[in-house]
Short mmCIF file of C-alpha atoms (C1' of nucleotides) in Angstrom, two decimals:
data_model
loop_
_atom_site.label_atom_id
_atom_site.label_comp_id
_atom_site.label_asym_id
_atom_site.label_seq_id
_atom_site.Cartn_x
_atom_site.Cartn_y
_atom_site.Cartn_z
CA UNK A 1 -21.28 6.45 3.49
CA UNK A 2 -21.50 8.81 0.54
CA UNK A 3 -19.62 8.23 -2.76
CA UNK A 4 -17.27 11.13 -1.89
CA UNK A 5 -16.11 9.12 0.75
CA UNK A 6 -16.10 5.99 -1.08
CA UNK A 7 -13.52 7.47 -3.73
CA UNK A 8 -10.69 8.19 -1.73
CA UNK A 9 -11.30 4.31 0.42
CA UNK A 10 -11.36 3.19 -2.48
CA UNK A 11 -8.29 4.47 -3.60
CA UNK A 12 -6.50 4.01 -0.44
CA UNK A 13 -7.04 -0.05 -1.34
CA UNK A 14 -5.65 0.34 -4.91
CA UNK A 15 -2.06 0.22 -4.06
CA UNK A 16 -0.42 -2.48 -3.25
CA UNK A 17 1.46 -1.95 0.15
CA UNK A 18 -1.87 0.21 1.06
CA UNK A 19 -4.21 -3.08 1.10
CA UNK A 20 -1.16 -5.17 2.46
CA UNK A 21 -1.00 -3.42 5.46
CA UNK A 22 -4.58 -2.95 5.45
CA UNK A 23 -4.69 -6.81 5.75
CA UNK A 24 -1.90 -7.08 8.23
CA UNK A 25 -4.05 -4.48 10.55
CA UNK A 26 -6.95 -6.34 10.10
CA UNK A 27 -5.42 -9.88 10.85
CA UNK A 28 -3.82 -8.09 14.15
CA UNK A 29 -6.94 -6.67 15.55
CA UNK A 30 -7.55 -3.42 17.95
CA UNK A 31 -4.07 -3.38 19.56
CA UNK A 32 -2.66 -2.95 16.37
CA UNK A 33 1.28 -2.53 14.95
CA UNK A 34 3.62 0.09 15.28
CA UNK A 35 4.71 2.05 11.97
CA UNK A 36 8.56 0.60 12.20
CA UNK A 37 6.96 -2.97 12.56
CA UNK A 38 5.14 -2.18 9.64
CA UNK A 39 7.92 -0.79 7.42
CA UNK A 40 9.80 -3.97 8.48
CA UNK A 41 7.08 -6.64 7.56
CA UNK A 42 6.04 -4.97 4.21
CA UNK A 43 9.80 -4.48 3.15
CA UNK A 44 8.77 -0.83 2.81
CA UNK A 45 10.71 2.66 3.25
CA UNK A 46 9.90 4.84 6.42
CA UNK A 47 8.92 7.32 4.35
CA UNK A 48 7.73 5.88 2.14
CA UNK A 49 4.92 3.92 4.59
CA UNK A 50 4.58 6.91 6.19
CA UNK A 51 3.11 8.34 2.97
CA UNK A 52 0.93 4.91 3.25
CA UNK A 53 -0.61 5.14 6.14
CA UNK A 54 -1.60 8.72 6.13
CA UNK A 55 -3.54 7.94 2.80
CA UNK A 56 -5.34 5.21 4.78
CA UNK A 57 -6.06 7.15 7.78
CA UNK A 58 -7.41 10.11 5.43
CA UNK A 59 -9.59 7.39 3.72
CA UNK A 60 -10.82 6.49 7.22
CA UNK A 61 -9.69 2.78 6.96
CA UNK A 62 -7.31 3.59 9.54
CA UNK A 63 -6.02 5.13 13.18
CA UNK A 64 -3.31 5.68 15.23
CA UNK A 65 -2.56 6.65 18.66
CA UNK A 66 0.67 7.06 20.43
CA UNK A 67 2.66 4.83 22.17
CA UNK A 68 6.06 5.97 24.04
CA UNK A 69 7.98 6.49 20.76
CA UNK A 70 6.29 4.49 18.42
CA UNK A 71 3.37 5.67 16.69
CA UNK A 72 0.56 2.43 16.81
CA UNK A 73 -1.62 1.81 13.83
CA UNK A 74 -5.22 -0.19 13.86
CA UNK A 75 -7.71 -0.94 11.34
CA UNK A 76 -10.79 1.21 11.77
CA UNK A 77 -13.50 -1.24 11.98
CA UNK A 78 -16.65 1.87 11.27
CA UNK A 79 -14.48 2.93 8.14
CA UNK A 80 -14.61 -0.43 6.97
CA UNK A 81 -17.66 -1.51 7.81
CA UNK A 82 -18.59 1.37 5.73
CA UNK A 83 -16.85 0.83 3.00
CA UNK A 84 -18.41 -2.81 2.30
CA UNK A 85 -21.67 -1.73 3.44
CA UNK A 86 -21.66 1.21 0.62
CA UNK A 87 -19.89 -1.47 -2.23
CA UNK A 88 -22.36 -4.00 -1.35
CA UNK A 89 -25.86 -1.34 -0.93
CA UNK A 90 -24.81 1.43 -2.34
CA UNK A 91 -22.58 0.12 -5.43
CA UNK A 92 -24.50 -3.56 -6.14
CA UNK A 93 -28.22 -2.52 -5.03
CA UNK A 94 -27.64 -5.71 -2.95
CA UNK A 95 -28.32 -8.05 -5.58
CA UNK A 96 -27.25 -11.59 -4.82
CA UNK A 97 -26.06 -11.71 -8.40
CA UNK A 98 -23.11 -9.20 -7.51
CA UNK A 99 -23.04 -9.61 -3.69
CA UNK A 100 -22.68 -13.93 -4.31
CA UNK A 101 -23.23 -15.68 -0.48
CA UNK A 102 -22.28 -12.17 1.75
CA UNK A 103 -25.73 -11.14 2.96
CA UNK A 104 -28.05 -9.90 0.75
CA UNK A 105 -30.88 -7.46 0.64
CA UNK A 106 -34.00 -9.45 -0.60
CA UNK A 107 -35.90 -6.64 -1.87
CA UNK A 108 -33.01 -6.01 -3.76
CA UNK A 109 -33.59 -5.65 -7.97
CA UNK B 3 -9.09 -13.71 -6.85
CA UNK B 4 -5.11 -12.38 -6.29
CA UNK B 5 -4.11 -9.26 -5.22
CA UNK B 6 -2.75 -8.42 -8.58
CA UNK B 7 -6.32 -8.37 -9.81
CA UNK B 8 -7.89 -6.62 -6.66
CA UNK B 9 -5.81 -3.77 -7.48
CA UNK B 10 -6.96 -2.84 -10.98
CA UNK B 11 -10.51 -3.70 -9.66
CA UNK B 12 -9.85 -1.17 -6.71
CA UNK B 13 -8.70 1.12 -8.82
CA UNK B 14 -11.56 0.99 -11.30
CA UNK B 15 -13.67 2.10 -8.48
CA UNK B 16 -11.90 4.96 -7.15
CA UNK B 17 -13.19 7.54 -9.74
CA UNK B 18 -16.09 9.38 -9.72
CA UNK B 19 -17.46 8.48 -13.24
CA UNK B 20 -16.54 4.93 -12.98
CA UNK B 21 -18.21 4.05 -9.61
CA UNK B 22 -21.43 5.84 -10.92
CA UNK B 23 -21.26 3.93 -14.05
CA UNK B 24 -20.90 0.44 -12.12
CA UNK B 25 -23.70 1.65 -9.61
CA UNK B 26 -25.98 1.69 -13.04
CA UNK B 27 -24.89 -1.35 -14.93
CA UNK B 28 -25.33 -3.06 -11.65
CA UNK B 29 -28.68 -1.72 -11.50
CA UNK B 30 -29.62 -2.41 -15.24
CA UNK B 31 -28.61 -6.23 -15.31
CA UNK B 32 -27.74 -8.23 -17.72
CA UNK B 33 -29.38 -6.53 -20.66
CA UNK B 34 -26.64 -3.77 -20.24
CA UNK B 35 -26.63 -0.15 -21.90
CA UNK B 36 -25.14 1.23 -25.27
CA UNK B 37 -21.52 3.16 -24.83
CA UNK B 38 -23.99 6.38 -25.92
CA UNK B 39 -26.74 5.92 -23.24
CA UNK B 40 -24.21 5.90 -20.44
CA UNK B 41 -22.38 9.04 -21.45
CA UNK B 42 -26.10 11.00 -21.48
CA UNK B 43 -27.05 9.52 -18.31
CA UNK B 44 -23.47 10.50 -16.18
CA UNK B 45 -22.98 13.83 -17.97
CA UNK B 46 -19.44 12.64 -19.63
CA UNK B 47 -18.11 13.24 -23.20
CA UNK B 48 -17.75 9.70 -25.27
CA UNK B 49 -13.97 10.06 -25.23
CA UNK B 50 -13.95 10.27 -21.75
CA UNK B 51 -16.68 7.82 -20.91
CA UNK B 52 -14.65 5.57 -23.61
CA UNK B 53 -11.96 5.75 -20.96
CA UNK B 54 -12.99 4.96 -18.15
CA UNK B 55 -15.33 2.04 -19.84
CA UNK B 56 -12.23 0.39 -20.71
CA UNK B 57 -10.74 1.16 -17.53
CA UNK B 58 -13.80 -1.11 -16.07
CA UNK B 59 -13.68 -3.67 -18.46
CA UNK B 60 -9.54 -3.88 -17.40
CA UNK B 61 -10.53 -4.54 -14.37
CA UNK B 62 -13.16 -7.16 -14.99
CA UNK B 63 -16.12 -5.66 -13.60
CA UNK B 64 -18.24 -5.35 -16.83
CA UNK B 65 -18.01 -6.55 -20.43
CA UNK B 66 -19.68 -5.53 -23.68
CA UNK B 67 -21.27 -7.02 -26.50
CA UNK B 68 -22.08 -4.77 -30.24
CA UNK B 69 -25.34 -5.08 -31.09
CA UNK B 70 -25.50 -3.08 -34.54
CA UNK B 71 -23.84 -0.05 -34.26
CA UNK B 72 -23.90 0.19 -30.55
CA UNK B 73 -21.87 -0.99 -28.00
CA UNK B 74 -23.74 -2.71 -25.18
CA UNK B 75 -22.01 -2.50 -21.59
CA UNK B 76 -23.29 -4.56 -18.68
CA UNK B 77 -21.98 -5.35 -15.48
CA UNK B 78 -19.31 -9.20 -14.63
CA UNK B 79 -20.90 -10.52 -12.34
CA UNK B 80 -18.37 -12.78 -11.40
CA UNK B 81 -15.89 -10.19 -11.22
CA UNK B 82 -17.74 -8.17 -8.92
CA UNK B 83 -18.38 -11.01 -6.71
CA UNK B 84 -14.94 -11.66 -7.32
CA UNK B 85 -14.29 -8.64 -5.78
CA UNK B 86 -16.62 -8.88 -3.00
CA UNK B 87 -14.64 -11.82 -1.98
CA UNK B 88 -11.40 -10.24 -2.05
CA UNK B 89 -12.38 -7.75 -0.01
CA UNK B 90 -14.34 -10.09 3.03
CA UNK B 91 -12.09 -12.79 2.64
CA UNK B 92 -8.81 -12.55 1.73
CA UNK B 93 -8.18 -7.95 3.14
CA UNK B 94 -10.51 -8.43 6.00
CA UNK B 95 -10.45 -12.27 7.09
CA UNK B 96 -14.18 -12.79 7.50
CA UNK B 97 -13.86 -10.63 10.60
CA UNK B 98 -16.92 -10.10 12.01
CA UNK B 99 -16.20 -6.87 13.46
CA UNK B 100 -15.01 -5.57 9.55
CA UNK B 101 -17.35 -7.01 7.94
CA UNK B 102 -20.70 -6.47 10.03
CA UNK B 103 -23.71 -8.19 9.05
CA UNK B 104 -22.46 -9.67 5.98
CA UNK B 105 -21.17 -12.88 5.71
CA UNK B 106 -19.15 -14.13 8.16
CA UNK B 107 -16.67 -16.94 8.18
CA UNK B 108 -17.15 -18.04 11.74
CA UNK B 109 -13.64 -19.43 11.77
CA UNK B 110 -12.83 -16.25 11.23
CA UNK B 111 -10.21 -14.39 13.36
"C1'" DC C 19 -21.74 4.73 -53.13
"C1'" DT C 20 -22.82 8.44 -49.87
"C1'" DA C 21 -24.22 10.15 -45.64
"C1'" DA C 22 -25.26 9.78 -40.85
"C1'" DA C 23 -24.66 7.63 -36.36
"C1'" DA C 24 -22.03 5.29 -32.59
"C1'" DT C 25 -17.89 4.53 -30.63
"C1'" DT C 26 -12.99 4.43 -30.19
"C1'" DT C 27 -8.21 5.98 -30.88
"C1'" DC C 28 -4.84 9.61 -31.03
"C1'" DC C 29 -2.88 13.35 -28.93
"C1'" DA C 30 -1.63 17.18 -25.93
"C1'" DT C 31 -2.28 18.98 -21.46
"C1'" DA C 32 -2.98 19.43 -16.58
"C1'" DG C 33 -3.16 17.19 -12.47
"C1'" DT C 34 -2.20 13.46 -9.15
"C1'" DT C 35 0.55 9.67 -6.98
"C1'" DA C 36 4.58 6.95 -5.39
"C1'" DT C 37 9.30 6.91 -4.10
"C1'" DG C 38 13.19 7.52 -0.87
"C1'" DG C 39 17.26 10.62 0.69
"C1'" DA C 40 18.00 14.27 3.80
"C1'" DA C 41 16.44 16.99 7.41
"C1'" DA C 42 13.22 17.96 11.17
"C1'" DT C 43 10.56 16.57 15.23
"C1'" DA C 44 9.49 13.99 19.33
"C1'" DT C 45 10.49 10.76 22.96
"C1'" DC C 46 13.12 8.30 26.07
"C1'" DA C 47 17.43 6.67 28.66
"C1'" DA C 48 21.60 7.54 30.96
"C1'" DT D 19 22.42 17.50 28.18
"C1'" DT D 20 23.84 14.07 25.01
"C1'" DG D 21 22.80 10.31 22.25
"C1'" DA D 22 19.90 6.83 20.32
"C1'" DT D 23 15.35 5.57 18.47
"C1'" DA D 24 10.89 6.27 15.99
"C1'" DT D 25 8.37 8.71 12.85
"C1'" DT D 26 7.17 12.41 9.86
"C1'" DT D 27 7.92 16.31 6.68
"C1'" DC D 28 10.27 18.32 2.81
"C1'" DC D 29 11.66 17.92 -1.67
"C1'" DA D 30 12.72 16.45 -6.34
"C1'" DT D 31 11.74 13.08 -9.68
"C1'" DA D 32 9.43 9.70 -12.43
"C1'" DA D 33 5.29 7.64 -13.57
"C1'" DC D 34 0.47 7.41 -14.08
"C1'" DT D 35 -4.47 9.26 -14.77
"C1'" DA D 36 -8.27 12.12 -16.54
"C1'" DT D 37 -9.94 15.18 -19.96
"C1'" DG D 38 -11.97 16.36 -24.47
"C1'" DG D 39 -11.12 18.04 -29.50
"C1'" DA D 40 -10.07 16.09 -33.82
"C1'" DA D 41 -9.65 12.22 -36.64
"C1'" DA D 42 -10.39 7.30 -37.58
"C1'" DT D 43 -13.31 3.17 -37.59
"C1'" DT D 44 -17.45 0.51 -38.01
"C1'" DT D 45 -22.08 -0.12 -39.13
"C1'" DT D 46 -26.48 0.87 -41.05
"C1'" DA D 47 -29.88 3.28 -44.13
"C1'" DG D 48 -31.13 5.20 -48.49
#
DNA sequence: CTAAAATTTCCATAGTTATGGAAATATCAA
DNA sequence: TTGATATTTCCATAACTATGGAAATTTTAG
């Protein structure tokens, strides 16, 4: 991952409904939660969500497919693998200093 | 580390300037850099890099120290680990599949 | 004390982000 | 086709963020 597509995954986990819902699709897994399920268990606006969860799908944290009526949402596990992979290589040089017990490049200085 | 301090922290990282900034501190280590060497070596005016310094020390990912009449910034390492954490642990649940080779809570799930 | 150097604060400006009501779109059921 | 359901788009508004010139602050050297 590049840092031009760290900034906006980055962003997309500064808000706080953004990295609740993040959480909540991560918990669930691959089969994922509808947006009204969502709204409902974040206490959040349709719209307003809506807004959400195109910022996280443009940040590539994120996907959807379609479902009858309901639009299903799932954590991307490449766009986050990538994100922690460039925080933890790219951002901390993999030193166990920043990265604490998660993995840890030994070359790394 | 809450999710009322992951956001700031997120936040911190989701600018250009300030990610570069962290990707050099983290780099330098302990023995930091002045305020003044920073803004030669990202291109940034010292009002600006003044901002987004304190934006990063906000957030708790580096601190600063004067040494005469410089301003020495180097990177928290336990915020960034803090961090770290946050973002394996508490967003992503020690999920193998999120997290990839790093870490891994095998209780995850 | 005076001058220079390093950094921050103040300020105005331009740009971006978050919010939800109302309307639009899409899907399904009868 | 009509009506109900699910979601998104449109829009206005309020709030926040990034930028750098000018001025203020702090420290050191002479």
């Amino acid at each position: 991952m590049e840092i031009l597509e760290a900034l906006p995954a980055f962003a997309a986990l500064a808000q706080e409904t953004r990295l609740e819902t993040l959480s909540v699709l991560a918990k669930t897994g691959p089969k994922g939660l509808s947006a009204g399920s969502l709204a409902g268990c974040l206490g959040a606006s349709a719209p307003t969500l809506s807004f959400h969860l195109k910022e996280l799908t443009r940040a590539g944290l994120i996907h959807s497919r379609k479902e009858g009526r309901s639009v299903i949402y799932a954590v991307d596990y490449g766009g986050m693998r990538g994100l922690i992979d460039y925080l933890i290589t790219d951002c901390c040089h993999g030193d166990r200093r920043l990265c604490g017990p998660y993995i840890v490049n030994p070359n790394a200085g």
